[in-house]
CSV table of C-alpha atoms in Angstrom, one decimal:
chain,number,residue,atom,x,y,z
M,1,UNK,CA,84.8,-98.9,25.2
M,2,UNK,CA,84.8,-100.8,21.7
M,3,UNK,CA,87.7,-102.9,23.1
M,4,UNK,CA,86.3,-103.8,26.5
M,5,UNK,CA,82.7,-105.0,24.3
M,6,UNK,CA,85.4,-107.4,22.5
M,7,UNK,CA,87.4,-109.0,25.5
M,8,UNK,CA,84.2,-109.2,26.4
M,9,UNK,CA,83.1,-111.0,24.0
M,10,UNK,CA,85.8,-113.4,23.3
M,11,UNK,CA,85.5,-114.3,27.6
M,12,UNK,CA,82.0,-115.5,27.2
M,13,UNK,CA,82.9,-117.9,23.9
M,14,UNK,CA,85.6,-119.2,25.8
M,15,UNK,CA,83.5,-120.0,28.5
M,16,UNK,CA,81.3,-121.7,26.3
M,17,UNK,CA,83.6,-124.3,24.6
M,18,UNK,CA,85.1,-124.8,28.5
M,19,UNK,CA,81.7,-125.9,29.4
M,20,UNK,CA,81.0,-129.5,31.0
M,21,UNK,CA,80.2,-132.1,28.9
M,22,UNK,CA,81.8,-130.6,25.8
M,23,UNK,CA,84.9,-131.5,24.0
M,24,UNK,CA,87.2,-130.1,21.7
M,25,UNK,CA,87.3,-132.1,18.5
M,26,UNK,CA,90.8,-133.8,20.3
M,27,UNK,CA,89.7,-134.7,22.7
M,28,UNK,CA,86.8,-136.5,21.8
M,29,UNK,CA,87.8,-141.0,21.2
M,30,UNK,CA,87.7,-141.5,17.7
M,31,UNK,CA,88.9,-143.9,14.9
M,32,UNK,CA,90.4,-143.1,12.0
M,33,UNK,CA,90.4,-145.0,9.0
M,34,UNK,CA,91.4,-145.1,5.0
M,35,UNK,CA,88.3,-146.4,2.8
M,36,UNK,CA,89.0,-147.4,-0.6
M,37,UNK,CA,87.4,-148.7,-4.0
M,38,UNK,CA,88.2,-148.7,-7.6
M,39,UNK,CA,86.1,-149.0,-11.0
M,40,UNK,CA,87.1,-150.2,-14.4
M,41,UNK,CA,85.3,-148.3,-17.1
M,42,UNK,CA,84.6,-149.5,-20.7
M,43,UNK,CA,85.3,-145.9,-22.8
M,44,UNK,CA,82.4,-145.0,-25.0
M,45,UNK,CA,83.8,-142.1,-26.3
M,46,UNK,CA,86.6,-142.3,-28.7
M,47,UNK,CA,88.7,-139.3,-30.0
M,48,UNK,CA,90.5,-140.3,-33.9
M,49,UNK,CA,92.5,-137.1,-35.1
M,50,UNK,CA,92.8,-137.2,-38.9
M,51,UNK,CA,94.9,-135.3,-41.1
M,52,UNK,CA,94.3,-135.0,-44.5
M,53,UNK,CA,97.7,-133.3,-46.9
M,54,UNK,CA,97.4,-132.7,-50.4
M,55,UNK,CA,100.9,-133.3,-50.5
M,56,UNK,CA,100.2,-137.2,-50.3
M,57,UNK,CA,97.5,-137.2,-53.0
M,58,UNK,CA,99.4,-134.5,-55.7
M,59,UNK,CA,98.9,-135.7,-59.2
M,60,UNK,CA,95.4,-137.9,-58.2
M,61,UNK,CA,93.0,-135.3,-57.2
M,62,UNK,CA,92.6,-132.0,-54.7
M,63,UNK,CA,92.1,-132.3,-51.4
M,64,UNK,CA,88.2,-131.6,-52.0
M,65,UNK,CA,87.5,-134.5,-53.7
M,66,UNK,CA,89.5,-136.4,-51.0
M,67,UNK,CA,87.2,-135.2,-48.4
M,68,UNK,CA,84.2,-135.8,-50.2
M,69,UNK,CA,84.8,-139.7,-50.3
M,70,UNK,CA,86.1,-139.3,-46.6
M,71,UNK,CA,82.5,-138.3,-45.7
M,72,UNK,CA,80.9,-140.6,-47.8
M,73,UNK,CA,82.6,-143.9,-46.8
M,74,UNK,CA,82.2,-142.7,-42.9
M,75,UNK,CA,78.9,-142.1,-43.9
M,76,UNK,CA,78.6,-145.7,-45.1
M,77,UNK,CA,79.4,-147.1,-41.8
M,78,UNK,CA,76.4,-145.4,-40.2
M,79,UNK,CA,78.6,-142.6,-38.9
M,80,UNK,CA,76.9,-139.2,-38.4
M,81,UNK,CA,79.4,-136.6,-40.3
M,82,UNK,CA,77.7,-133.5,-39.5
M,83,UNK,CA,77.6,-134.6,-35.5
M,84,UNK,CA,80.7,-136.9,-35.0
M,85,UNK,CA,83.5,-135.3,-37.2
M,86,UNK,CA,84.4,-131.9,-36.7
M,87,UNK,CA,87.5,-129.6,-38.6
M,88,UNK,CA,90.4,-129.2,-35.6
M,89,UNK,CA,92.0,-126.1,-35.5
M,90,UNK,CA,91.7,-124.3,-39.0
M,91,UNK,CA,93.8,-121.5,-38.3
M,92,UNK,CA,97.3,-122.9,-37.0
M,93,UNK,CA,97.2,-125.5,-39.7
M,94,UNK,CA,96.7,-122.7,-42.3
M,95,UNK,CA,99.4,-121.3,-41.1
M,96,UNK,CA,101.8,-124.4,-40.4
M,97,UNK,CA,101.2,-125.7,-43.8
M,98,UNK,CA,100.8,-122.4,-46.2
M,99,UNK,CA,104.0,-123.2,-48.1
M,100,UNK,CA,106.4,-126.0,-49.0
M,101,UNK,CA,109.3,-124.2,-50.7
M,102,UNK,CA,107.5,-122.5,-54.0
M,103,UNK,CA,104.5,-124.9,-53.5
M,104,UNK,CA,101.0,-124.4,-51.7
M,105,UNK,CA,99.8,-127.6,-50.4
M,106,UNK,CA,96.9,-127.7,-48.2
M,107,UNK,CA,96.1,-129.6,-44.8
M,108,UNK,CA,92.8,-130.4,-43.2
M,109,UNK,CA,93.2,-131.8,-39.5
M,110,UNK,CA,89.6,-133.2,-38.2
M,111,UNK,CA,88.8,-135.4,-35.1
M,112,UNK,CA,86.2,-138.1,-35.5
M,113,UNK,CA,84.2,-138.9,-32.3
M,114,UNK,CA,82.9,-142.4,-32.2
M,115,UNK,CA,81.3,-144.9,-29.1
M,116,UNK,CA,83.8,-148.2,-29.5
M,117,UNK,CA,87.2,-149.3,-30.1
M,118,UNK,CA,85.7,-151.7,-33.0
M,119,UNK,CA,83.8,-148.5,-35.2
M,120,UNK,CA,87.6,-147.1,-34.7
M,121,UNK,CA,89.1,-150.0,-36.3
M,122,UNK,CA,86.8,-150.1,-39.3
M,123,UNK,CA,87.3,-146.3,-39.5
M,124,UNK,CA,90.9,-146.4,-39.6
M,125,UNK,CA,90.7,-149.5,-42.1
M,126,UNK,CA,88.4,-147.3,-44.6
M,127,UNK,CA,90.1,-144.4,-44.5
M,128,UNK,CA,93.3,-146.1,-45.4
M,129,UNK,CA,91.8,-147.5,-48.8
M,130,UNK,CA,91.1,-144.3,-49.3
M,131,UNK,CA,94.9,-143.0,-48.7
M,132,UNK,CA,94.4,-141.3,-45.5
M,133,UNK,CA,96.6,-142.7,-43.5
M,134,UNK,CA,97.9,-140.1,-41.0
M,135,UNK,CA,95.4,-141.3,-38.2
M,136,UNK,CA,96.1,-141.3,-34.5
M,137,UNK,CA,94.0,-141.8,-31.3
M,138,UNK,CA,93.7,-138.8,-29.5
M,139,UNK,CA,92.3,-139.8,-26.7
M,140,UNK,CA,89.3,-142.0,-25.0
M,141,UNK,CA,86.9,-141.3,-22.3
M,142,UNK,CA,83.1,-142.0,-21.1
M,143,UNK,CA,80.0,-139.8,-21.5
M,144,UNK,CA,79.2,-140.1,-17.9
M,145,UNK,CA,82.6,-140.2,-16.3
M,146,UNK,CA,81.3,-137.9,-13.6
M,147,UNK,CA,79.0,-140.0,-12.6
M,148,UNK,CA,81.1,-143.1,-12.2
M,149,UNK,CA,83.7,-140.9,-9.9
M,150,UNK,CA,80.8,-140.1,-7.5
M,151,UNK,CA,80.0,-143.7,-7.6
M,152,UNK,CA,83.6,-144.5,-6.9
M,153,UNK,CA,83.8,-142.1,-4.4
M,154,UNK,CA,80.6,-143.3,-1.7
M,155,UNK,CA,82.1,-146.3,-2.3
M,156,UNK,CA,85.4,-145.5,-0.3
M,157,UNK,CA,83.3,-143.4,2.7
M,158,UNK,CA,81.1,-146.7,2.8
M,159,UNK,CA,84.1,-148.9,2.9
M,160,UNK,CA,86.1,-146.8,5.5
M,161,UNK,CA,82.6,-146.9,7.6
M,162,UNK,CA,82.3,-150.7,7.4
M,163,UNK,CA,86.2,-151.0,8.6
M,164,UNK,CA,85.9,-148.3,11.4
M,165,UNK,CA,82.9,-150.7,12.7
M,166,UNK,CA,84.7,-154.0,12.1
M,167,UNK,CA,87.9,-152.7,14.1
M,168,UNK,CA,85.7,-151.5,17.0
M,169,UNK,CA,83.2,-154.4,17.4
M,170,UNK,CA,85.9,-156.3,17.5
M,171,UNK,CA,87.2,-154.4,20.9
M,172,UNK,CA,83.3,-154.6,21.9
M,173,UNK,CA,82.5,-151.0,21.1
M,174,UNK,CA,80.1,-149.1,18.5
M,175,UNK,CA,81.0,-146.0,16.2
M,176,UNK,CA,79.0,-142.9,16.2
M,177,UNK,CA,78.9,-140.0,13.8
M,178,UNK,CA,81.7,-139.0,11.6
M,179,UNK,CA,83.5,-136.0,12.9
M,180,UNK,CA,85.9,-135.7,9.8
M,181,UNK,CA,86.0,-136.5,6.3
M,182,UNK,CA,89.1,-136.3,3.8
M,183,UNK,CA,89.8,-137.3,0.1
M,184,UNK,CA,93.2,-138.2,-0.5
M,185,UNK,CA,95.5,-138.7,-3.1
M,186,UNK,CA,92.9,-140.0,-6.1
M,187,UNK,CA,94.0,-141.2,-9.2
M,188,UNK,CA,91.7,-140.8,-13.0
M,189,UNK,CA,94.3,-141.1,-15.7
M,190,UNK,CA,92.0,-140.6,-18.9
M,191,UNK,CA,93.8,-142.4,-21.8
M,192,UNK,CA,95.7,-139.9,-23.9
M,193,UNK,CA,97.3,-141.1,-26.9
M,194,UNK,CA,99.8,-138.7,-28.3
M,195,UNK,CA,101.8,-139.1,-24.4
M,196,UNK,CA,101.2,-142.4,-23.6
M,197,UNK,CA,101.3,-144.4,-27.0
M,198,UNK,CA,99.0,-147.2,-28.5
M,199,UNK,CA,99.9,-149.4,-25.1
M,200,UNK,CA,96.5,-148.9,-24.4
M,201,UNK,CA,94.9,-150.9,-27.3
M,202,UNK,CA,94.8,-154.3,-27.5
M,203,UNK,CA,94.2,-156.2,-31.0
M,204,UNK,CA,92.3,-159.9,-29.9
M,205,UNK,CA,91.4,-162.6,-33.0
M,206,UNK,CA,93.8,-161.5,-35.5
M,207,UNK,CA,95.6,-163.6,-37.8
M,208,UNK,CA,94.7,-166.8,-39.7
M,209,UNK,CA,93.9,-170.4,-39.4
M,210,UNK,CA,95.2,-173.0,-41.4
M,211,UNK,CA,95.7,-170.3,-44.1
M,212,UNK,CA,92.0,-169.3,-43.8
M,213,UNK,CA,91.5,-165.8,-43.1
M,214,UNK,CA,89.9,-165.2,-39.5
M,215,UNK,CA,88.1,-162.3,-40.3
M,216,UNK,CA,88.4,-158.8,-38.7
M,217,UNK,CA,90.4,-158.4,-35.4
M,218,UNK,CA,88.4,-156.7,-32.7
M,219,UNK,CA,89.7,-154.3,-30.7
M,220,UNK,CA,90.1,-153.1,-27.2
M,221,UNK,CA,91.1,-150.9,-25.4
M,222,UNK,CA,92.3,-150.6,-21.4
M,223,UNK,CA,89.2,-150.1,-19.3
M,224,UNK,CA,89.5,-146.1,-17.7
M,225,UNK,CA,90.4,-147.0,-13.8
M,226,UNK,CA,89.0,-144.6,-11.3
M,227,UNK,CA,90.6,-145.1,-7.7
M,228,UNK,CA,89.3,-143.3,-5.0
M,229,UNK,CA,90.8,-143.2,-0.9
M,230,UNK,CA,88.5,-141.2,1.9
M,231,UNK,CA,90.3,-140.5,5.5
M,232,UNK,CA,87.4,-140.6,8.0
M,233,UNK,CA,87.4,-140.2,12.0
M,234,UNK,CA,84.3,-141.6,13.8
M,235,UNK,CA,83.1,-141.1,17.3
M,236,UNK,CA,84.3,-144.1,19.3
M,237,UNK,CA,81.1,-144.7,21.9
């Protein structure tokens, strides 16, 4: 009995998609298009890792002491210590650095969060006068990246509508509702330093003229590209 309910069953929704004046989503006239669109991003958030050895300071003063005019230049340059630096991974460098042969020597490894290529610069520039010179660029990104790739993103379904309408105006016919919607293949490559290099910064104004100093270089870095592609099918009417 349970089985005859289900045949049952299935008959009358079979029935139902066979009725006239429906169609299967194949058979229905359609258009399909690729929309796309891009975005260049200025990066507001910039990632500096900085390690600080004893080992390069022995004989001059502990690694304390080393720190504490670390915080107090960055403080100088308006820098928020207690917010923008932060120690990196305590543990494994404990244990990475315990020993040197007979001889303790102590690491600290922080990473120093600030909003433009230029406050990087002068960081890197401060902390060198200091001897701290094992400093790298981790990586760079924007506070409202997510934002952006939504953006990005009704950009491409609004650009496949507009050609899906071009192409059938131009055969004197209109589009209806979209009856599919697909991201592709998207690309957000956030800048990471320690794979792809320094090929990302660019130094502009450096140098000097007629022997006169030209002052600080300013520096750039690669905007972050976000690249978005929608497949869409619209009703063909």
């Amino acid at each position: 009995m349970k089985n005859l309910v289900l045949i049952v069953l299935a008959a009358l929704a079979l029935n139902s998609l066979a009725q006239p004046g429906t169609k299967n989503f194949i058979d229905q006239n359609y258009i399909e298009v690729t929309g796309k669109a891009e975005m260049e991003v200025v990066p507001n958030e910039i990632y500096l890792a900085i390690t600080v050895d004893e080992k390069d300071f022995k004989g001059k003063q502990e690694i304390q002491g080393i720190e504490k005019s670390m915080f107090k230049q960055l403080a100088a340059m308006g820098i928020n210590v207690q917010e923008q630096l932060a120690v990196k991974d305590m543990a494994s460098n404990f244990k990475k650095y315990w020993l040197k042969g007979q001889e303790i020597n102590t690491v600290r490894e922080y990473q120093l969060k600030v909003a433009n290529a230029n406050t990087a610069g002068r960081a890197i520039r401060e902390l060198e006068s200091l001897g701290v010179s094992n400093i790298s660029i981790e990586k760079i990104g924007h506070s409202e990246i997510q934002r952006f790739r939504t953006e990005v993103k009704i950009n491409a379904i609004k650009a496949a509508k507009e050609k899906a309408a071009s192409l059938t105006n131009a055969i004197g016919q209109d589009i209806g509702k979209a009856i599919y919607i697909q991201e592709l293949d998207n690309r957000f490559a956030p800048f990471q330093a320690k794979a792809a290099g320094l090929s990302n910064i660019v130094v502009r104004g450096y140098g000097d003229t007629d022997g006169l100093e030209a002052g600080q270089p300013e520096i750039e870095f690669e905007k972050i590209k976000l690249e978005y592609s929608i497949l869409a099918r619209f009703e063909v009417e």
